[in-house]
Amino acid sequence: MSVHDASNQQLYHFAEEQATPDPYLTPEYTATHRGKGTSIIIDNGSSYCRMGWAGDEKPAIVFRNAVARSRGKRGESDQVCVGNDISSVEAVRSSLRTQFDRCLVSNYSVQEQLLDYGFAHLGLHRQSAIRHPVVITEPVCNPGYCRGQMSELLFEAYDVPAVAYGVDALFGAHRGSVEQLGRPLEEGLVVSCGHCTCRILPVLQGRLDATHCKRINLGGVNVVAYLNRLLQLSRPPLLPHLTLTRAQEMVHAHCYLATDYSAELQEWGSGSRAGDVRLAQLPYSPSLATPLLVDAAGREAKDRQRRERAREQLLKVNQRKREEKIAEFEEELERLLAVQTEREQLDAEEYSLLLEQAGFPTHEALLSATQAVQSSLETEQQRLASLLQKLSAPDLGSEAVSEEWLQSLRERQKELLEQRRQRRASRQELGKRRSAASQNRMRIISQLAEEAAVGKRSKRSKEDTFGMNDDDWNVYRAISRDTGGSDSEREDIELADIKKVLDKHDPGYMRAQALPTGEVGGGGSVASLYQLPLGIERFR
């Protein structure tokens, strides 16, 4: 991680580096190391593997310690990419495999594939056996089973003449002590911050005190994942663009270790570290990628069409139910009217028998039921007419609003936010002793103190009359720490109401306001919609 500086804010563009396949170093091996028994050094890290020859200043090859398998086409076998043959990690992240479980080697088939890759690119791919001793790193207190499996792999599969194991952190501590102190490390604590774990290794009398080693199951991969999660939660519209690879690049380029975490948070919260904000430009294509602001209108139109189709379908279902009820009421009304017409043709006894068969005790009950059915039929017919009218009318969705009214709300929102920004800037100015606002405040306070002292000496009045004169409140406002008032509850309510209306009628504008377009390299352009500010995330 790099130490932060207070330089002016600059726009950072992602390198988007892709791994290139390693060359086969056969000529170098033939000319320099063949037949000489030079040891091969393997730094078998949980993120990257480094392989080279003893005596060289730097490794001959460095590649990602991972294997990716992708499905082949129909009739073809699956394709396996190893190390730097994986050009884009994000494209195959779901199928990415490594030989490690935390920091221990557990998948020896993957380990063999990676050793094949490394030995081949060192120039040994034409050799029947590896006729060179191997020095390979392993985790602290590596279980005997894991070491035995690794030894078996090296001896049986590659026929190496000898194998030596060591801890990478102790190798580095030994070399650093020799270079800086001129002697090997005798006593000290070696802190190893790895990809998956962190370890504390005590060294006593030049040897590792293995009984007091400590391991924490947190490493660089957790730092990268946490930063990526923070950015995803704070910038939901940019979620598809925030990948672990870009988060790792931001960790290496912008993040630092805070020596005092609480003090650092206070400095950032006070606004004094605004100049240390870093702005990262996410890649985008103006011709192909639809900007977030324009895309919001398209999504709103699709949502409106979907709502209209659902509304029309629901109205048709209700129409069918109303028509079925109307048919039932009409059939019932026709039956009741037919019973009433039989009264004129039948005598009283026969009509009473007909009423009994129809389920009515008296003629008045028949008339009452007929009136109820007629009333229900009219109600259903009115409801059906209203339903047909709704079905023929388009759905406005919500009350129509004018663009002028929405523009006035946008301007009022900007005005309120600008007033808040100015008040906060004034409060920050008062916190500085040499600012004009702070000096003016102290001058007024000193004048009031002199007047109070003169009043006491003259003993003109022993009563506290402050506030009886309107000028006293003008003085209070002049020396008020907020210099212009604090954020009122009325403003909060007004801003919330404006936000609610704009969220409903102009979601694209509110989505653009939520993105980092404004004071931090904004400008409202398409590029600004894809800019990512890094503040306290740099050390969180």
XYZ file of C-alpha atoms in Angstrom:
540
model
C 0.000 0.000 0.000
C 1.166 3.518 -0.704
C 1.427 6.326 1.829
C -1.107 9.080 1.127
C -0.201 12.610 0.195
C -2.120 15.861 0.050
C -1.712 16.459 -3.662
C -4.485 17.962 -5.721
C -7.251 15.683 -6.820
C -6.639 13.981 -10.158
C -8.740 11.677 -12.269
C -7.459 8.112 -12.067
C -8.033 5.756 -14.982
C -7.940 2.009 -14.467
C -5.068 0.250 -16.158
C -7.243 -2.783 -16.996
C -4.053 -4.796 -17.415
C -4.422 -8.296 -18.775
C -1.923 -11.066 -18.279
C 0.207 -12.011 -21.276
C 1.388 -15.606 -21.803
C 4.894 -16.244 -20.521
C 7.598 -17.124 -23.078
C 9.491 -20.400 -22.969
C 12.998 -19.596 -21.733
C 14.648 -22.577 -23.432
C 17.646 -20.671 -24.920
C 18.465 -19.034 -21.562
C 18.311 -22.386 -19.795
C 20.483 -24.135 -22.360
C 23.121 -21.400 -22.279
C 23.273 -20.765 -18.533
C 21.932 -23.538 -16.293
C 21.805 -26.808 -18.203
C 24.022 -29.462 -16.670
C 25.220 -27.208 -13.823
C 22.841 -28.335 -11.078
C 21.658 -24.789 -10.246
C 18.859 -24.817 -7.682
C 15.362 -23.777 -8.702
C 13.697 -21.364 -6.263
C 9.880 -21.546 -6.045
C 7.935 -18.991 -4.016
C 4.638 -20.883 -3.897
C 2.378 -18.025 -2.767
C -1.370 -18.280 -2.380
C -1.891 -15.495 -4.935
C 1.141 -15.543 -7.247
C 3.933 -18.049 -7.877
C 7.485 -16.858 -8.537
C 10.051 -19.202 -10.040
C 13.653 -18.591 -10.911
C 17.250 -19.681 -10.490
C 19.413 -19.372 -7.407
C 21.793 -16.451 -7.714
C 19.540 -14.313 -9.932
C 18.368 -10.916 -8.685
C 14.714 -11.484 -9.543
C 12.431 -14.381 -10.532
C 12.480 -15.545 -14.124
C 8.673 -15.882 -14.296
C 5.795 -14.636 -12.145
C 2.312 -16.018 -12.770
C -1.054 -16.273 -11.053
C -1.308 -19.399 -8.914
C -4.650 -20.515 -10.369
C -6.200 -22.740 -13.003
C -9.378 -22.044 -14.982
C -11.371 -24.617 -16.923
C -13.778 -23.552 -19.646
C -16.174 -25.773 -21.571
C -15.187 -26.568 -25.118
C -17.457 -26.578 -28.118
C -19.589 -29.583 -29.015
C -17.344 -32.547 -29.672
C -14.283 -30.825 -28.189
C -12.669 -31.346 -24.801
C -12.681 -28.698 -22.090
C -9.999 -26.024 -22.317
C -7.697 -25.534 -19.318
C -5.885 -22.221 -18.819
C -3.019 -22.071 -16.320
C -1.203 -19.100 -14.798
C -0.730 -16.169 -17.152
C -2.611 -17.969 -19.913
C -5.703 -16.609 -18.093
C -5.936 -13.218 -19.757
C -9.030 -11.952 -17.902
C -9.735 -13.250 -14.412
C -13.228 -11.742 -14.226
C -14.368 -13.688 -17.281
C -13.544 -17.051 -15.642
C -13.824 -16.204 -11.949
C -16.602 -18.730 -11.393
C -14.404 -21.585 -12.655
C -11.143 -20.365 -11.118
C -9.422 -22.971 -8.948
C -6.317 -22.869 -6.797
C -4.330 -25.493 -4.946
C -4.728 -23.762 -1.583
C -7.241 -24.097 1.212
C -6.508 -20.884 3.105
C -2.728 -21.159 3.196
C -2.315 -24.949 2.999
C -1.862 -26.872 -0.246
C -4.706 -29.384 -0.484
C -5.393 -29.831 -4.220
C -2.283 -31.515 -5.607
C -3.694 -32.083 -9.091
C -3.895 -28.296 -9.519
C -0.449 -27.978 -7.924
C 0.953 -30.378 -10.523
C -0.578 -28.376 -13.375
C 1.006 -25.188 -12.025
C 4.422 -26.844 -11.585
C 4.204 -28.167 -15.161
C 3.512 -24.623 -16.335
C 6.392 -23.147 -14.339
C 9.008 -25.758 -15.260
C 8.023 -25.607 -18.936
C 8.423 -21.820 -19.120
C 11.757 -22.007 -17.325
C 12.932 -23.965 -20.361
C 12.682 -27.481 -18.911
C 9.744 -28.718 -20.981
C 11.986 -30.853 -23.186
C 13.727 -32.552 -20.286
C 12.733 -36.037 -19.144
C 13.348 -35.084 -15.494
C 14.124 -32.000 -13.438
C 17.845 -32.478 -12.674
C 18.012 -29.485 -10.348
C 17.510 -29.213 -6.582
C 14.316 -27.392 -5.609
C 13.843 -24.857 -2.820
C 10.115 -24.259 -2.267
C 8.262 -22.160 0.300
C 5.585 -23.478 2.636
C 3.404 -21.981 5.405
C 4.630 -21.817 8.985
C 4.059 -25.060 10.905
C 3.027 -26.846 7.726
C 1.462 -30.235 8.631
C 3.636 -33.251 7.933
C 0.989 -34.738 5.662
C 1.015 -31.687 3.366
C 4.812 -31.650 3.223
C 4.852 -35.390 2.512
C 2.406 -34.998 -0.365
C 4.464 -32.175 -1.858
C 7.671 -34.208 -1.530
C 6.026 -37.193 -3.161
C 4.852 -35.029 -6.061
C 8.319 -33.537 -6.643
C 10.228 -36.780 -6.326
C 7.844 -39.115 -8.129
C 6.493 -36.867 -10.888
C 9.598 -34.766 -11.633
C 12.461 -36.904 -10.287
C 14.162 -33.951 -8.579
C 17.442 -34.801 -6.803
C 16.730 -32.833 -3.600
C 14.045 -30.659 -1.999
C 14.359 -27.986 0.704
C 11.499 -26.130 2.384
C 11.412 -22.674 3.942
C 9.116 -19.836 5.031
C 9.008 -16.884 2.661
C 8.668 -14.313 5.459
C 11.781 -15.642 7.222
C 13.708 -15.653 3.943
C 12.804 -11.990 3.452
C 13.628 -11.074 7.061
C 17.020 -12.795 6.771
C 17.938 -10.945 3.581
C 16.717 -7.589 4.910
C 18.734 -8.015 8.101
C 21.855 -8.905 6.132
C 21.460 -5.935 3.783
C 20.643 -3.369 6.493
C 22.524 -4.667 9.554
C 25.238 -6.706 7.917
C 24.315 -9.828 9.881
C 21.498 -12.408 10.037
C 18.441 -11.689 12.143
C 19.025 -12.796 15.745
C 15.909 -11.550 17.566
C 12.712 -9.868 16.415
C 9.120 -10.192 15.341
C 8.436 -10.929 11.680
C 4.953 -9.802 10.550
C 3.842 -11.543 7.366
C 0.794 -10.012 5.642
C -0.270 -12.574 3.063
C -3.037 -13.024 0.553
C -5.270 -15.143 2.806
C -3.709 -14.902 6.285
C -1.475 -12.731 8.447
C 1.178 -14.262 10.723
C 3.388 -13.055 13.541
C 6.639 -15.038 13.755
C 8.954 -14.554 16.741
C 12.674 -15.142 16.109
C 14.897 -15.949 19.091
C 18.632 -16.625 18.835
C 18.413 -16.787 15.078
C 15.722 -19.496 15.052
C 11.944 -19.460 14.690
C 10.026 -19.914 17.955
C 7.291 -22.059 16.423
C 5.389 -22.543 19.708
C 4.526 -18.836 19.907
C 3.576 -18.179 16.280
C 0.190 -16.545 15.712
C -2.033 -16.587 12.656
C -4.997 -14.386 11.749
C -7.275 -15.625 8.980
C -7.455 -12.229 7.323
C -5.363 -11.150 4.372
C -5.207 -9.071 1.243
C -8.129 -10.872 -0.359
C -10.348 -9.749 2.545
C -9.182 -6.149 2.152
C -10.057 -6.190 -1.546
C -13.450 -7.838 -0.948
C -14.327 -5.341 1.804
C -13.435 -2.318 -0.336
C -15.450 -3.749 -3.211
C -18.449 -4.255 -0.903
C -18.197 -0.701 0.475
C -18.201 0.768 -3.026
C -21.100 -1.436 -4.159
C -23.234 -0.360 -1.204
C -22.426 3.337 -1.658
C -22.822 3.328 -5.477
C -25.600 0.857 -6.429
C -25.991 2.186 -10.021
C -22.341 1.302 -10.712
C -22.657 -2.254 -9.385
C -21.953 -4.017 -12.723
C -18.705 -2.063 -13.129
C -17.298 -2.721 -9.639
C -15.319 -5.934 -9.919
C -12.785 -7.497 -7.570
C -10.004 -6.864 -10.086
C -10.701 -3.128 -10.114
C -11.072 -3.102 -6.338
C -7.631 -4.708 -6.053
C -6.175 -2.069 -8.356
C -7.701 0.683 -6.212
C -6.269 -0.910 -3.047
C -2.781 -0.886 -4.546
C -3.063 2.598 -6.062
C -4.998 4.624 -3.470
C -5.401 2.847 -0.130
C -3.120 3.387 2.843
C -2.763 2.346 6.464
C -4.034 4.889 9.022
C -1.662 5.092 11.988
C -4.504 6.544 14.129
C -7.831 5.334 12.782
C -10.089 7.446 15.047
C -8.149 10.655 14.409
C -8.203 9.955 10.686
C -11.991 9.562 10.753
C -12.374 12.868 12.598
C -10.203 14.686 10.069
C -12.205 13.351 7.155
C -15.482 14.090 8.940
C -14.506 17.713 9.540
C -13.864 18.244 5.840
C -10.210 19.181 6.250
C -9.148 16.231 4.087
C -11.394 17.038 1.131
C -8.323 17.518 -1.030
C -7.294 13.899 -0.437
C -10.349 12.489 -2.183
C -9.355 10.349 -5.148
C -11.585 10.141 -8.207
C -11.514 6.961 -10.304
C -12.957 6.942 -13.808
C -14.727 3.692 -14.590
C -14.552 2.626 -18.255
C -17.600 3.224 -20.434
C -18.477 3.476 -24.127
C -20.444 6.620 -25.096
C -21.614 5.031 -28.346
C -22.609 1.620 -26.960
C -23.250 1.963 -23.232
C -26.491 3.783 -22.457
C -25.834 6.513 -19.862
C -27.497 6.008 -16.522
C -29.524 9.208 -16.837
C -30.938 8.324 -20.262
C -31.452 4.702 -19.326
C -33.693 5.744 -16.427
C -36.218 7.242 -18.856
C -36.227 4.026 -20.903
C -36.842 1.896 -17.826
C -39.607 4.240 -16.740
C -41.308 3.876 -20.146
C -41.071 0.071 -19.974
C -42.494 0.095 -16.446
C -45.342 2.298 -17.605
C -46.154 -0.077 -20.473
C -46.042 -3.067 -18.138
C -48.389 -1.331 -15.696
C -50.740 -0.454 -18.558
C -50.873 -4.086 -19.749
C -51.510 -5.361 -16.200
C -54.235 -2.736 -15.728
C -55.932 -3.665 -19.001
C -55.831 -7.358 -18.150
C -57.328 -6.729 -14.709
C -60.118 -4.577 -16.158
C -60.998 -7.296 -18.671
C -61.229 -9.884 -15.898
C -63.557 -7.578 -13.933
C -65.604 -6.938 -17.081
C -66.151 -10.662 -17.587
C -67.264 -11.086 -13.972
C -69.690 -8.148 -14.219
C -71.216 -9.523 -17.409
C -71.728 -12.934 -15.794
C -73.467 -11.312 -12.804
C -75.677 -9.228 -15.072
C -76.709 -12.342 -17.003
C -77.585 -14.085 -13.724
C -79.667 -11.121 -12.499
C -81.455 -10.841 -15.861
C -82.322 -14.556 -15.781
C -83.596 -14.272 -12.193
C -85.627 -11.151 -13.039
C -87.195 -12.877 -16.037
C -88.237 -15.805 -13.836
C -89.810 -13.543 -11.212
C -91.709 -11.506 -13.817
C -92.996 -14.741 -15.349
C -94.409 -15.788 -11.959
C -96.142 -12.394 -11.614
C -97.815 -12.690 -15.036
C -99.347 -16.049 -14.018
C -101.383 -14.274 -11.319
C -103.880 -12.912 -13.871
C -104.469 -16.350 -15.425
C -104.704 -18.488 -12.243
C -107.130 -18.442 -9.354
C -105.949 -17.658 -5.839
C -105.386 -21.253 -4.760
C -103.355 -22.162 -7.865
C -101.336 -18.910 -7.610
C -100.530 -19.617 -3.954
C -99.282 -23.082 -4.948
C -97.134 -21.471 -7.697
C -95.695 -18.980 -5.205
C -94.862 -21.832 -2.840
C -93.089 -23.701 -5.649
C -91.130 -20.540 -6.538
C -90.044 -20.145 -2.913
C -92.148 -17.141 -1.884
C -94.741 -17.226 0.936
C -96.783 -14.275 -0.343
C -97.198 -12.051 -3.374
C -95.621 -9.130 -1.452
C -92.468 -11.211 -0.897
C -92.332 -11.831 -4.664
C -92.628 -8.107 -5.379
C -89.927 -7.289 -2.829
C -87.544 -9.884 -4.346
C -88.259 -8.550 -7.846
C -87.452 -5.000 -6.742
C -84.202 -6.149 -5.113
C -83.120 -8.006 -8.251
C -83.929 -4.972 -10.419
C -81.889 -2.734 -8.113
C -78.912 -5.118 -8.173
C -79.137 -5.388 -11.957
C -79.052 -1.606 -12.367
C -76.061 -1.359 -10.004
C -74.099 -3.989 -11.944
C -74.978 -2.314 -15.255
C -73.666 1.021 -13.938
C -70.471 -0.634 -12.721
C -69.993 -2.300 -16.093
C -70.454 1.004 -17.909
C -67.874 2.636 -15.645
C -65.499 -0.281 -16.221
C -65.853 -0.018 -20.002
C -65.143 3.698 -19.778
C -61.922 3.030 -17.830
C -60.944 0.339 -20.282
C -61.301 2.687 -23.243
C -59.475 5.583 -21.513
C -55.628 5.547 -21.355
C -53.919 5.251 -17.974
C -52.190 8.484 -17.039
C -50.512 6.689 -14.114
C -50.430 9.792 -11.991
C -51.491 13.356 -12.097
C -49.969 15.296 -14.967
C -47.263 17.709 -13.916
C -45.692 20.516 -15.862
C -42.003 20.709 -16.650
C -41.936 24.278 -15.289
C -43.089 23.061 -11.867
C -40.500 20.274 -11.826
C -37.806 22.777 -12.813
C -38.832 25.077 -9.975
C -38.532 22.163 -7.538
C -35.055 21.338 -8.868
C -33.944 24.950 -8.429
C -35.410 25.110 -4.915
C -33.589 21.899 -3.985
C -30.292 23.301 -5.287
C -30.899 26.533 -3.361
C -31.489 24.716 -0.061
C -28.477 22.453 -0.553
C -26.285 25.444 -1.409
C -27.407 27.233 1.764
C -26.458 24.178 3.791
C -23.080 23.962 2.069
C -22.359 27.630 2.828
C -23.315 27.187 6.494
C -21.006 24.215 6.847
C -18.200 26.132 5.141
C -18.745 28.998 7.598
C -18.558 26.624 10.549
C -15.271 25.265 9.197
C -13.927 28.813 8.819
C -14.772 29.579 12.446
C -12.736 26.548 13.479
C -9.616 28.223 12.051
C -8.136 30.831 14.379
C -6.712 33.038 11.626
C -9.788 33.143 9.408
C -11.616 36.464 8.937
C -14.868 35.089 10.379
C -13.164 33.818 13.536
C -11.277 37.076 14.086
C -14.465 39.140 13.623
C -16.242 36.944 16.186
C -13.455 37.382 18.712
C -13.451 41.169 18.129
C -17.184 41.383 18.934
C -16.753 39.214 22.045
C -13.877 41.417 23.287
C -15.985 44.548 22.745
C -18.845 43.053 24.735
C -16.420 42.112 27.508
C -15.123 45.710 27.680
C -18.658 47.098 27.813
C -19.547 44.671 30.608
C -16.456 45.737 32.569
C -17.334 49.416 32.190
C -20.876 48.691 33.305
C -19.644 46.981 36.448
C -17.298 49.842 37.334
C -19.992 52.456 36.856
C -22.523 50.250 38.652
C -25.238 51.712 36.508
C -27.492 48.710 36.875
C -27.338 45.347 38.522
C -30.169 43.903 36.386
C -29.530 41.568 33.442
C -31.366 43.373 30.617
C -29.872 41.371 27.719
C -32.587 40.564 25.189
C -34.874 43.476 25.991
C -33.330 45.401 23.114
C -33.489 44.062 19.530
C -29.857 45.091 18.974
C -28.803 42.481 21.546
C -30.130 39.716 19.271
C -28.274 41.188 16.300
C -25.076 40.837 18.332
C -26.009 37.246 19.204
C -26.515 36.437 15.538
C -23.182 38.047 14.671
C -21.201 35.892 17.089
C -23.246 32.727 16.582
C -20.994 29.814 15.803
C -23.221 28.655 12.965
C -22.966 32.115 11.284
C -26.244 31.932 9.470
C -28.217 29.414 11.478
C -28.257 25.660 11.624
C -30.152 23.196 9.442
C -33.780 23.679 10.487
C -36.432 21.002 10.715
C -38.533 22.948 8.241
C -35.767 22.703 5.639
C -35.446 18.965 6.267
C -39.176 18.493 5.696
C -39.126 20.646 2.548
C -36.142 18.771 1.106
C -37.806 15.436 1.872
C -41.013 16.553 0.124
C -39.094 17.768 -2.928
C -37.145 14.507 -3.091
C -40.374 12.491 -2.882
C -41.958 14.405 -5.782
C -38.832 14.241 -7.962
C -38.391 10.537 -7.224
C -41.897 9.969 -8.574
C -41.961 12.291 -11.594
C -38.278 12.654 -12.503
C -36.349 9.583 -11.278
C -33.551 10.118 -13.803
C -32.671 13.500 -12.301
C -32.607 12.107 -8.743
C -30.465 9.166 -9.833
C -27.994 11.591 -11.409
C -27.971 13.678 -8.218
C -27.074 10.575 -6.184
C -23.952 10.003 -8.307
C -20.673 11.880 -7.782
C -21.323 14.724 -10.255
C -20.851 18.117 -8.665
C -18.010 19.304 -6.595
C -15.900 16.201 -7.209
C -15.103 16.397 -10.905
C -18.736 16.401 -11.968
C -20.074 18.651 -14.630
C -23.089 16.540 -15.539
C -21.389 14.767 -18.493
C -21.784 11.103 -19.301
C -18.250 10.461 -18.039
C -19.096 11.972 -14.647
C -21.829 9.362 -14.188
C -19.104 6.715 -14.189
C -16.716 8.468 -11.784
C -16.046 6.892 -8.406
C -14.851 9.086 -5.493
C -12.677 7.449 -2.824
C -12.692 9.186 0.556
C -12.618 7.342 3.860
C -12.744 4.090 1.895
C -9.031 4.606 1.252
C -8.130 3.551 4.794
C -11.261 1.732 6.011
